Amino acid sequence: MEHTNLIKATLVSEQQIKQRIAELGKQITADYKGRRPIVIGVLKGAWIYLADLLREVDLDVDVDFMSVSSYGSGTSTSGTITIVKDLSVDVTGRDVLIVEDIVDSGLTLARLKDLMRDRNAKSVEISTLLSKPSRRKVEVDVKYIGFEIPDEFVIGYGLDFDEKYRTLRDICVLAEEAYK
Ligand code: IMP
């Protein structure tokens, strides 16, 4: 792959991700036993995580996607969230599980959680593969977290920098030269 010299280090390996997702899948299976949640993947970053997570979940689920934009081509949040693609299912009275790649400021998920409540979902929970707790601007309750990571810009396993690096198998730290 081009630009691999801009990868500083591997933060979470493919093997670690696989193992953690299996644990989260078991937990979600147990928690939602007898129910059929709507699992909402937040595009684009969450699609690889969602695909791997759901194959570890032994439940009937409905899957849908939303696309929201909060980042341009840089590495810091703009603070406003725009719905680029909305759901095609009605969440009224349903158990909703939002699946996200990473929680940074928390603004995206706080907004999405409110939106699902406004649309009268019965319950709303969140799973994120990664969380950067030190970057939070708003508190958001995330029930299923893969890994808490330090304040570094990460790429791979669905996460991009300027639309690149999504298909790296490991989660890696982007070298600062890439954006400074
Ligand atoms: P938040 O609204 O600030 O929590 O931002 C969440 C979104 O920002 C994620 O869905 C990602 O698209 C993006 N993001 C935040 N940190 C990173 C990172 O380290 N790498 C890639 N994308 C990131």
XYZ file of N, CA, C and O and ligand atoms in Angstrom:
743
model
N 0.844 -1.199 0.000
C 0.000 0.000 0.000
C 0.885 1.257 0.000
O 1.934 1.274 0.614
N 0.414 2.275 -0.685
C 1.154 3.535 -0.715
C 1.151 4.206 0.652
O 0.262 3.967 1.455
N 2.075 5.081 0.908
C 2.125 5.906 2.116
C 2.303 5.115 3.407
O 2.025 5.618 4.469
N 2.716 3.865 3.316
C 2.865 3.077 4.541
C 3.939 3.682 5.454
O 3.973 3.407 6.634
N 4.798 4.531 4.884
C 5.808 5.195 5.719
C 5.189 6.190 6.695
O 5.839 6.660 7.606
N 3.914 6.519 6.511
C 3.245 7.440 7.429
C 2.574 6.705 8.593
O 1.878 7.301 9.401
N 2.791 5.405 8.668
C 2.249 4.648 9.795
C 3.315 4.585 10.887
O 4.416 4.078 10.666
N 2.990 5.142 12.049
C 3.992 5.243 13.115
C 4.158 3.927 13.880
O 5.265 3.496 14.151
N 3.045 3.311 14.245
C 3.124 2.086 15.049
C 1.797 1.351 14.995
O 0.765 1.940 14.696
N 1.850 0.065 15.336
C 0.600 -0.698 15.480
C 0.120 -0.517 16.912
O 0.877 -0.733 17.857
N -1.143 -0.132 17.058
C -1.680 0.090 18.406
C -2.484 -1.120 18.881
O -2.345 -1.561 20.024
N -3.336 -1.648 17.993
C -4.119 -2.840 18.338
C -4.008 -3.800 17.153
O -4.310 -3.424 16.018
N -3.570 -5.019 17.424
C -3.338 -5.960 16.319
C -4.622 -6.636 15.878
O -5.611 -6.688 16.619
N -4.567 -7.180 14.682
C -5.708 -7.916 14.118
C -6.168 -9.007 15.087
O -7.361 -9.191 15.314
N -5.226 -9.711 15.681
C -5.549 -10.796 16.604
C -6.256 -10.286 17.864
O -7.220 -10.874 18.337
N -5.761 -9.176 18.392
C -6.403 -8.571 19.585
C -7.833 -8.123 19.267
O -8.738 -8.288 20.080
N -8.008 -7.549 18.084
C -9.338 -7.082 17.676
C -10.293 -8.273 17.597
O -11.400 -8.250 18.135
N -9.824 -9.333 16.965
C -10.658 -10.538 16.767
C -11.117 -11.096 18.121
O -12.291 -11.409 18.314
N -10.177 -11.186 19.032
C -10.472 -11.748 20.351
C -11.482 -10.890 21.122
O -12.427 -11.388 21.708
N -11.265 -9.583 21.087
C -12.149 -8.670 21.820
C -13.566 -8.666 21.221
O -14.561 -8.617 21.954
N -13.638 -8.729 19.888
C -14.946 -8.738 19.221
C -15.718 -10.003 19.589
O -16.935 -9.962 19.783
N -15.033 -11.112 19.723
C -15.708 -12.360 20.121
C -16.326 -12.179 21.512
O -17.460 -12.610 21.764
N -15.599 -11.524 22.419
C -16.129 -11.280 23.772
C -17.346 -10.363 23.726
O -18.364 -10.621 24.367
N -17.225 -9.276 22.960
C -18.348 -8.332 22.864
C -19.571 -9.001 22.231
O -20.701 -8.761 22.652
N -19.329 -9.840 21.242
C -20.425 -10.547 20.576
C -21.182 -11.434 21.562
O -22.421 -11.473 21.555
N -20.450 -12.113 22.423
C -21.086 -12.972 23.441
C -21.922 -12.150 24.399
O -23.033 -12.514 24.776
N -21.351 -11.031 24.814
C -22.044 -10.142 25.765
C -23.346 -9.599 25.152
O -24.391 -9.611 25.791
N -23.268 -9.156 23.907
C -24.447 -8.606 23.223
C -25.492 -9.705 23.025
O -26.685 -9.494 23.243
N -25.048 -10.891 22.663
C -25.967 -12.025 22.480
C -26.731 -12.292 23.778
O -27.957 -12.474 23.770
N -26.016 -12.285 24.881
C -26.656 -12.564 26.175
C -27.601 -11.425 26.563
O -28.729 -11.659 27.004
N -27.160 -10.189 26.383
C -27.962 -9.036 26.809
C -29.269 -8.887 26.024
O -30.251 -8.387 26.557
N -29.248 -9.280 24.752
C -30.439 -9.085 23.906
C -31.203 -10.389 23.662
O -32.054 -10.445 22.778
N -30.917 -11.411 24.447
C -31.563 -12.718 24.261
C -33.091 -12.566 24.163
O -33.697 -11.871 24.986
N -33.694 -13.173 23.162
C -35.155 -13.110 23.011
C -35.652 -11.829 22.358
O -36.853 -11.642 22.182
N -34.733 -10.915 22.008
C -35.139 -9.667 21.348
C -34.493 -9.587 19.961
O -33.557 -10.322 19.662
N -35.009 -8.683 19.164
C -34.461 -8.506 17.817
C -34.104 -7.034 17.615
O -34.918 -6.226 17.151
N -32.870 -6.675 17.986
C -32.500 -5.259 17.884
C -32.283 -4.790 16.452
O -32.036 -5.597 15.556
N -32.399 -3.473 16.275
C -31.933 -2.856 15.022
C -30.510 -2.392 15.277
O -30.261 -1.602 16.197
N -29.592 -2.911 14.491
C -28.193 -2.521 14.640
C -27.897 -1.464 13.581
O -28.096 -1.698 12.387
N -27.464 -0.314 14.044
C -27.222 0.806 13.131
C -25.728 1.068 13.021
O -25.074 1.454 13.992
N -25.203 0.834 11.846
C -23.788 1.109 11.600
C -23.615 2.552 11.173
O -24.372 3.050 10.332
N -22.646 3.214 11.771
C -22.367 4.603 11.404
C -21.270 4.594 10.334
O -20.145 4.165 10.592
N -21.681 5.016 9.135
C -20.745 5.020 8.009
C -19.817 6.228 8.068
O -20.195 7.243 8.626
N -18.628 6.169 7.487
C -18.191 4.939 6.856
C -17.363 4.079 7.807
O -17.214 2.880 7.610
N -16.815 4.680 8.836
C -15.780 4.013 9.628
C -16.161 2.695 10.264
O -15.308 1.849 10.509
N -17.475 2.482 10.530
C -17.865 1.317 11.338
C -18.161 0.054 10.537
O -18.457 -0.982 11.119
N -18.071 0.115 9.221
C -18.578 -1.034 8.455
C -17.776 -2.307 8.672
O -18.339 -3.406 8.718
N -16.482 -2.203 8.831
C -15.681 -3.427 9.030
C -15.949 -3.988 10.431
O -16.172 -5.192 10.607
N -15.983 -3.114 11.406
C -16.290 -3.549 12.781
C -17.680 -4.175 12.849
O -17.861 -5.245 13.441
N -18.652 -3.545 12.230
C -20.023 -4.059 12.262
C -20.094 -5.457 11.632
O -20.723 -6.364 12.188
N -19.421 -5.638 10.525
C -19.455 -6.945 9.840
C -18.855 -8.027 10.731
O -19.406 -9.122 10.867
N -17.742 -7.729 11.363
C -17.091 -8.734 12.213
C -17.867 -8.946 13.509
O -18.010 -10.073 13.973
N -18.381 -7.865 14.082
C -19.124 -7.986 15.344
C -20.387 -8.827 15.159
O -20.653 -9.752 15.939
N -21.152 -8.523 14.124
C -22.437 -9.218 13.955
C -22.260 -10.704 13.668
O -23.134 -11.503 13.973
N -21.102 -11.072 13.129
C -20.876 -12.498 12.907
C -20.486 -13.221 14.199
O -20.360 -14.427 14.227
N -20.317 -12.462 15.275
C -20.093 -13.049 16.607
C -21.342 -12.926 17.478
O -21.301 -13.239 18.665
N -22.423 -12.404 16.894
C -23.665 -12.223 17.648
C -24.672 -13.260 17.172
O -24.990 -13.317 15.987
N -25.151 -14.072 18.108
C -26.067 -15.143 17.740
C -27.515 -14.715 18.020
O -28.141 -15.167 18.981
N -27.999 -13.806 17.194
C -29.355 -13.259 17.346
C -29.882 -12.915 15.959
O -29.093 -12.632 15.057
N -31.209 -12.835 15.840
C -31.768 -12.224 14.637
C -31.708 -10.724 14.843
O -32.144 -10.223 15.889
N -31.161 -10.024 13.882
C -31.066 -8.562 14.001
C -31.508 -7.931 12.684
O -31.467 -8.570 11.638
N -31.931 -6.687 12.759
C -32.098 -5.887 11.550
C -30.874 -4.986 11.475
O -30.390 -4.514 12.505
N -30.410 -4.753 10.280
C -29.218 -3.904 10.112
C -29.572 -2.719 9.222
O -30.247 -2.884 8.208
N -29.131 -1.561 9.631
C -29.297 -0.390 8.771
C -28.077 0.516 8.999
O -27.279 0.270 9.910
N -27.967 1.523 8.164
C -26.792 2.395 8.230
C -27.202 3.855 8.215
O -28.216 4.222 7.633
N -26.373 4.648 8.875
C -26.525 6.104 8.789
C -25.173 6.663 8.437
O -24.140 6.104 8.829
N -25.195 7.771 7.746
C -23.939 8.436 7.478
C -24.031 9.858 8.005
O -24.969 10.585 7.680
N -23.109 10.199 8.864
C -23.088 11.549 9.411
C -21.704 12.135 9.171
O -20.721 11.406 9.135
N -21.657 13.425 8.968
C -20.324 13.993 8.770
C -20.010 14.962 9.888
O -20.830 15.807 10.252
N -18.859 14.778 10.458
C -18.393 15.709 11.482
C -16.946 16.101 11.224
O -16.436 17.025 11.810
N -16.293 15.380 10.316
C -14.896 15.636 10.016
C -14.729 15.956 8.543
O -15.412 15.372 7.723
N -13.829 16.852 8.219
C -13.455 17.070 6.828
C -12.275 16.176 6.543
O -12.253 15.012 6.922
N -11.252 16.725 5.934
C -10.103 15.885 5.633
C -9.006 16.043 6.682
O -7.933 15.495 6.552
N -9.278 16.789 7.742
C -8.271 16.965 8.786
C -8.442 15.961 9.905
O -8.996 14.893 9.706
N -7.982 16.306 11.094
C -8.030 15.343 12.191
C -8.773 15.879 13.407
O -8.744 15.281 14.463
N -9.452 17.024 13.276
C -10.168 17.519 14.449
C -11.632 17.787 14.115
O -11.986 18.073 12.971
N -12.470 17.679 15.146
C -13.903 17.752 14.890
C -14.356 19.174 14.581
O -13.793 20.142 15.082
N -15.395 19.278 13.736
C -15.917 20.599 13.404
C -16.968 21.039 14.418
O -17.334 22.197 14.473
N -17.469 20.103 15.211
C -18.458 20.433 16.228
C -19.887 20.347 15.758
O -20.800 20.250 16.557
N -20.107 20.379 14.463
C -21.483 20.219 13.964
C -21.602 18.883 13.242
O -20.648 18.412 12.637
N -22.786 18.309 13.368
C -23.012 17.002 12.762
C -24.124 17.116 11.736
O -25.187 17.659 12.013
N -23.857 16.640 10.537
C -24.861 16.674 9.484
C -25.233 15.245 9.109
O -24.343 14.412 8.949
N -26.539 14.980 8.983
C -26.955 13.647 8.534
C -26.843 13.608 7.017
O -27.537 14.332 6.312
N -25.942 12.777 6.546
C -25.717 12.661 5.109
C -26.632 11.594 4.520
O -27.171 11.731 3.440
N -26.789 10.502 5.269
C -27.725 9.438 4.855
C -28.499 9.004 6.082
O -27.905 8.649 7.096
N -29.817 9.036 5.966
C -30.643 8.662 7.123
C -31.029 7.175 7.043
O -30.768 6.509 6.041
N -31.659 6.686 8.101
C -32.096 5.296 8.151
C -33.232 5.057 7.167
O -33.980 5.980 6.843
N -33.386 3.793 6.784
C -34.554 3.465 5.961
C -35.558 2.641 6.761
O -36.545 2.162 6.211
N -35.301 2.460 8.065
C -36.264 1.735 8.921
C -36.788 2.666 10.006
O -36.147 3.654 10.360
N -37.965 2.282 10.530
C -38.583 3.040 11.619
C -38.105 2.431 12.941
O -38.234 1.222 13.149
N -37.584 3.247 13.831
C -37.050 2.710 15.095
C -38.070 2.769 16.241
O -37.767 2.339 17.351
N -39.254 3.275 15.955
C -40.276 3.400 17.004
C -40.491 2.070 17.734
O -40.753 1.040 17.098
N -40.351 2.102 19.044
C -40.606 0.911 19.861
C -39.557 -0.181 19.744
O -39.728 -1.270 20.292
N -38.434 0.105 19.059
C -37.414 -0.928 18.832
C -36.199 -0.728 19.723
O -35.911 0.374 20.174
N -35.496 -1.853 19.965
C -34.206 -1.781 20.660
C -33.149 -1.442 19.624
O -32.977 -2.179 18.645
N -32.468 -0.337 19.847
C -31.476 0.137 18.877
C -30.066 -0.033 19.448
O -29.807 0.349 20.592
N -29.210 -0.620 18.654
C -27.787 -0.697 19.022
C -26.994 0.048 17.952
O -26.954 -0.373 16.792
N -26.405 1.168 18.349
C -25.605 1.959 17.408
C -24.171 1.427 17.432
O -23.596 1.240 18.505
N -23.627 1.177 16.254
C -22.256 0.662 16.171
C -21.375 1.712 15.497
O -21.625 2.122 14.365
N -20.347 2.099 16.230
C -19.468 3.191 15.781
C -18.020 2.688 15.778
O -17.688 1.738 16.481
N -17.182 3.341 14.996
C -15.773 2.933 14.989
C -15.017 3.489 16.198
O -14.298 2.768 16.879
N -15.214 4.792 16.451
C -14.426 5.426 17.509
C -15.216 6.573 18.140
O -15.916 7.290 17.438
N -15.131 6.690 19.448
C -15.717 7.845 20.134
C -14.572 8.758 20.536
O -13.661 8.349 21.266
N -14.646 9.976 20.039
C -13.588 10.948 20.270
C -14.162 12.039 21.170
O -14.202 11.884 22.392
N -14.716 13.112 20.606
C -15.353 14.146 21.440
C -16.660 13.639 22.062
O -17.107 14.164 23.077
N -17.274 12.656 21.423
C -18.580 12.144 21.883
C -19.749 12.860 21.221
O -20.897 12.449 21.380
N -19.459 13.911 20.453
C -20.534 14.724 19.865
C -21.407 13.923 18.896
O -22.633 14.039 18.927
N -20.787 13.122 18.063
C -21.556 12.352 17.076
C -22.532 11.423 17.785
O -23.734 11.393 17.471
N -22.030 10.664 18.744
C -22.895 9.680 19.394
C -23.936 10.307 20.291
O -25.064 9.804 20.381
N -23.590 11.397 20.958
C -24.578 12.072 21.802
C -25.746 12.520 20.930
O -26.916 12.352 21.269
N -25.408 13.052 19.760
C -26.431 13.532 18.817
C -27.270 12.360 18.281
O -28.493 12.443 18.213
N -26.625 11.280 17.935
C -27.356 10.128 17.395
C -28.250 9.479 18.444
O -29.359 9.050 18.158
N -27.762 9.445 19.669
C -28.557 8.858 20.750
C -29.823 9.691 20.974
O -30.926 9.145 21.074
N -29.666 10.998 21.008
C -30.829 11.888 21.163
C -31.818 11.694 20.020
O -33.026 11.665 20.226
N -31.275 11.565 18.826
C -32.124 11.406 17.642
C -32.965 10.133 17.742
O -34.162 10.139 17.451
N -32.351 9.042 18.193
C -33.087 7.773 18.326
C -34.160 7.877 19.409
O -35.239 7.312 19.288
N -33.847 8.617 20.472
C -34.838 8.803 21.535
C -35.994 9.650 21.020
O -37.152 9.356 21.275
N -35.666 10.722 20.270
C -36.711 11.572 19.678
C -37.611 10.761 18.756
O -38.786 11.072 18.595
N -37.046 9.745 18.148
C -37.832 8.905 17.228
C -38.502 7.742 17.966
O -38.959 6.790 17.353
N -38.490 7.832 19.301
C -39.201 6.866 20.161
C -38.697 5.428 20.102
O -39.486 4.481 20.147
N -37.381 5.272 20.002
C -36.809 3.929 20.148
C -37.086 3.457 21.572
O -37.155 4.265 22.505
N -37.243 2.144 21.751
C -37.524 1.616 23.091
C -36.271 1.689 23.961
O -36.332 2.039 25.137
N -35.146 1.330 23.383
C -33.879 1.452 24.101
C -32.796 1.824 23.098
O -32.925 1.515 21.910
N -31.767 2.500 23.584
C -30.659 2.882 22.711
C -29.347 2.584 23.432
O -29.083 3.130 24.511
N -28.556 1.694 22.868
C -27.223 1.426 23.410
C -26.204 1.632 22.306
O -26.556 1.682 21.120
N -24.935 1.727 22.732
C -23.869 2.008 21.774
C -22.752 0.982 21.928
O -22.400 0.609 23.051
N -22.222 0.570 20.794
C -20.967 -0.173 20.829
C -19.966 0.563 19.967
O -20.268 0.947 18.837
N -18.783 0.764 20.506
C -17.717 1.356 19.719
C -16.486 0.474 19.822
O -16.224 -0.108 20.879
N -15.775 0.357 18.731
C -14.549 -0.436 18.799
C -13.499 0.284 19.641
O -12.826 -0.317 20.454
N -13.407 1.603 19.429
C -12.365 2.369 20.114
C -12.961 3.566 20.834
O -13.962 4.126 20.397
N -12.318 3.953 21.918
C -12.736 5.151 22.632
C -11.489 5.902 23.085
O -10.529 5.302 23.542
N -11.546 7.225 22.906
C -10.452 8.076 23.419
C -11.033 8.905 24.553
O -11.505 10.036 24.327
N -11.058 8.380 25.762
C -11.738 9.071 26.868
C -11.184 10.463 27.156
O -11.943 11.360 27.541
N -9.896 10.667 26.909
C -9.299 11.970 27.235
C -9.775 13.088 26.305
O -9.509 14.259 26.557
N -10.459 12.748 25.218
C -10.894 13.750 24.240
C -12.361 14.150 24.380
O -12.862 14.974 23.614
N -13.063 13.569 25.350
C -14.497 13.806 25.466
C -14.855 15.280 25.695
O -14.262 15.934 26.553
N -15.833 15.779 24.922
C -16.379 17.126 25.148
C -17.748 17.014 25.766
O -18.207 17.903 26.447
N -18.447 15.916 25.448
C -19.741 15.655 26.082
C -19.741 14.216 26.591
O -19.136 13.334 25.988
N -20.409 14.030 27.722
C -20.508 12.684 28.293
C -21.481 11.860 27.465
O -22.564 12.317 27.137
N -21.079 10.663 27.130
C -22.004 9.769 26.443
C -21.781 8.363 26.983
O -20.647 7.924 27.165
N -22.912 7.707 27.286
C -22.829 6.399 27.901
C -22.645 5.333 26.807
O -23.527 5.132 25.984
N -21.486 4.697 26.809
C -21.198 3.675 25.797
C -21.092 2.322 26.494
O -20.199 2.107 27.309
N -22.023 1.432 26.177
C -22.098 0.167 26.920
C -21.043 -0.859 26.499
O -20.507 -1.579 27.325
N -20.778 -0.929 25.202
C -19.861 -1.971 24.713
C -18.647 -1.315 24.037
O -18.741 -0.846 22.906
N -17.530 -1.303 24.743
C -16.314 -0.666 24.216
C -15.254 -1.735 23.941
O -14.980 -2.584 24.790
N -14.678 -1.661 22.735
C -13.608 -2.604 22.404
C -12.335 -2.272 23.164
O -11.874 -3.037 24.017
N -11.780 -1.092 22.887
C -10.509 -0.691 23.496
C -10.508 0.804 23.807
O -10.950 1.596 22.990
N -9.995 1.140 24.971
C -9.745 2.551 25.267
C -8.320 2.853 24.819
O -7.394 2.093 25.126
N -8.178 3.938 24.085
C -6.853 4.244 23.530
C -6.446 5.673 23.893
O -7.294 6.506 24.195
N -5.140 5.947 23.829
C -4.684 7.318 24.123
C -5.044 8.289 22.995
O -5.539 7.870 21.949
N -4.775 9.557 23.224
C -5.108 10.602 22.261
C -4.109 10.620 21.104
O -3.183 11.425 21.078
N -4.317 9.699 20.171
C -3.488 9.636 18.974
C -4.445 9.466 17.809
O -5.514 8.871 17.974
N -4.084 9.944 16.640
C -4.951 9.743 15.489
C -4.674 8.361 14.906
O -3.542 8.049 14.541
N -5.718 7.530 14.863
C -5.520 6.144 14.438
C -6.212 5.855 13.113
O -7.208 6.499 12.752
N -5.660 4.863 12.431
C -6.158 4.479 11.114
C -6.211 2.954 11.032
O -5.586 2.261 11.822
N -6.951 2.467 10.048
C -7.032 1.021 9.819
C -8.318 0.439 10.369
O -9.038 1.083 11.128
N -8.642 -0.780 9.941
C -9.826 -1.491 10.389
C -11.086 -0.613 10.250
O -11.896 -0.499 11.165
N -11.175 0.060 9.113
C -12.344 0.904 8.832
C -12.085 2.389 9.035
O -12.761 3.228 8.450
N -11.104 2.714 9.869
C -10.828 4.137 10.149
C -9.898 4.713 9.088
O -8.902 4.089 8.727
N -10.228 5.915 8.668
C -9.448 6.515 7.591
C -8.734 7.782 8.019
O -9.060 8.394 9.041
N -7.799 8.175 7.180
C -7.304 9.551 7.190
C -7.421 10.007 5.752
O -6.790 9.409 4.866
N -8.288 11.004 5.530
C -8.502 11.496 4.177
C -8.887 10.353 3.222
O -8.383 10.284 2.104
N -9.759 9.469 3.700
C -10.276 8.316 2.941
C -9.241 7.223 2.673
O -9.519 6.261 1.966
N -8.061 7.344 3.257
C -7.054 6.305 3.040
C -6.919 5.421 4.279
O -7.341 5.796 5.361
N -6.285 4.291 4.106
C -5.890 3.344 5.174
C -7.030 2.513 5.785
O -6.792 1.772 6.733
N -8.264 2.624 5.288
C -9.361 1.891 5.922
C -9.147 0.381 5.940
O -9.649 -0.300 6.817
N -8.436 -0.145 4.946
C -8.346 -1.599 4.824
C -7.131 -2.208 5.527
O -6.902 -3.405 5.423
N -6.391 -1.422 6.268
C -5.309 -2.006 7.094
C -5.952 -2.969 8.085
O -6.991 -2.669 8.655
N -5.322 -4.087 8.332
C -5.917 -5.094 9.225
C -5.741 -4.748 10.697
O -6.535 -5.147 11.543
N -4.672 -4.045 11.017
C -4.427 -3.627 12.402
C -4.879 -2.178 12.574
O -5.037 -1.448 11.601
N -5.034 -1.762 13.826
C -5.270 -0.344 14.089
C -3.911 0.283 14.378
O -3.182 -0.172 15.269
N -3.586 1.297 13.584
C -2.244 1.874 13.641
C -2.315 3.358 13.962
O -3.330 4.008 13.749
N -1.201 3.878 14.452
C -1.093 5.310 14.730
C -0.518 5.992 13.497
O 0.485 5.540 12.936
N -1.193 7.070 13.090
C -0.727 7.834 11.932
C 0.406 8.764 12.367
O 0.303 9.437 13.397
N 1.466 8.782 11.588
C 2.585 9.674 11.897
C 2.124 11.130 11.800
O 1.334 11.475 10.926
N 2.623 11.958 12.708
C 2.183 13.360 12.728
C 2.526 14.108 11.435
O 1.811 15.033 11.047
N 3.573 13.689 10.762
C 3.943 14.354 9.505
C 2.790 14.323 8.495
O 2.722 15.144 7.586
N 1.875 13.374 8.658
C 0.771 13.241 7.701
C -0.180 14.427 7.760
O -0.813 14.765 6.782
N -0.288 15.061 8.927
C -1.279 16.127 9.033
C -0.748 17.422 9.657
O -1.500 18.325 9.932
N 0.565 17.496 9.866
C 1.091 18.743 10.444
C 1.898 19.519 9.408
O 2.333 18.974 8.444
P -16.650 12.475 17.731
O -17.972 13.016 17.315
O -15.660 13.564 18.006
O -16.738 11.476 18.856
O -16.021 11.790 16.459
C -16.329 10.566 16.012
C -15.852 10.409 14.585
O -14.615 11.104 14.345
C -15.540 8.969 14.297
O -16.663 8.286 13.818
C -14.452 9.053 13.256
O -15.019 9.150 11.980
C -13.726 10.353 13.547
N -12.484 10.128 14.307
C -12.199 10.497 15.562
N -10.964 10.133 15.936
C -10.446 9.493 14.869
C -9.180 8.840 14.642
O -8.266 8.761 15.490
N -9.024 8.282 13.412
C -9.975 8.316 12.445
N -11.160 8.909 12.622
C -11.398 9.486 13.824
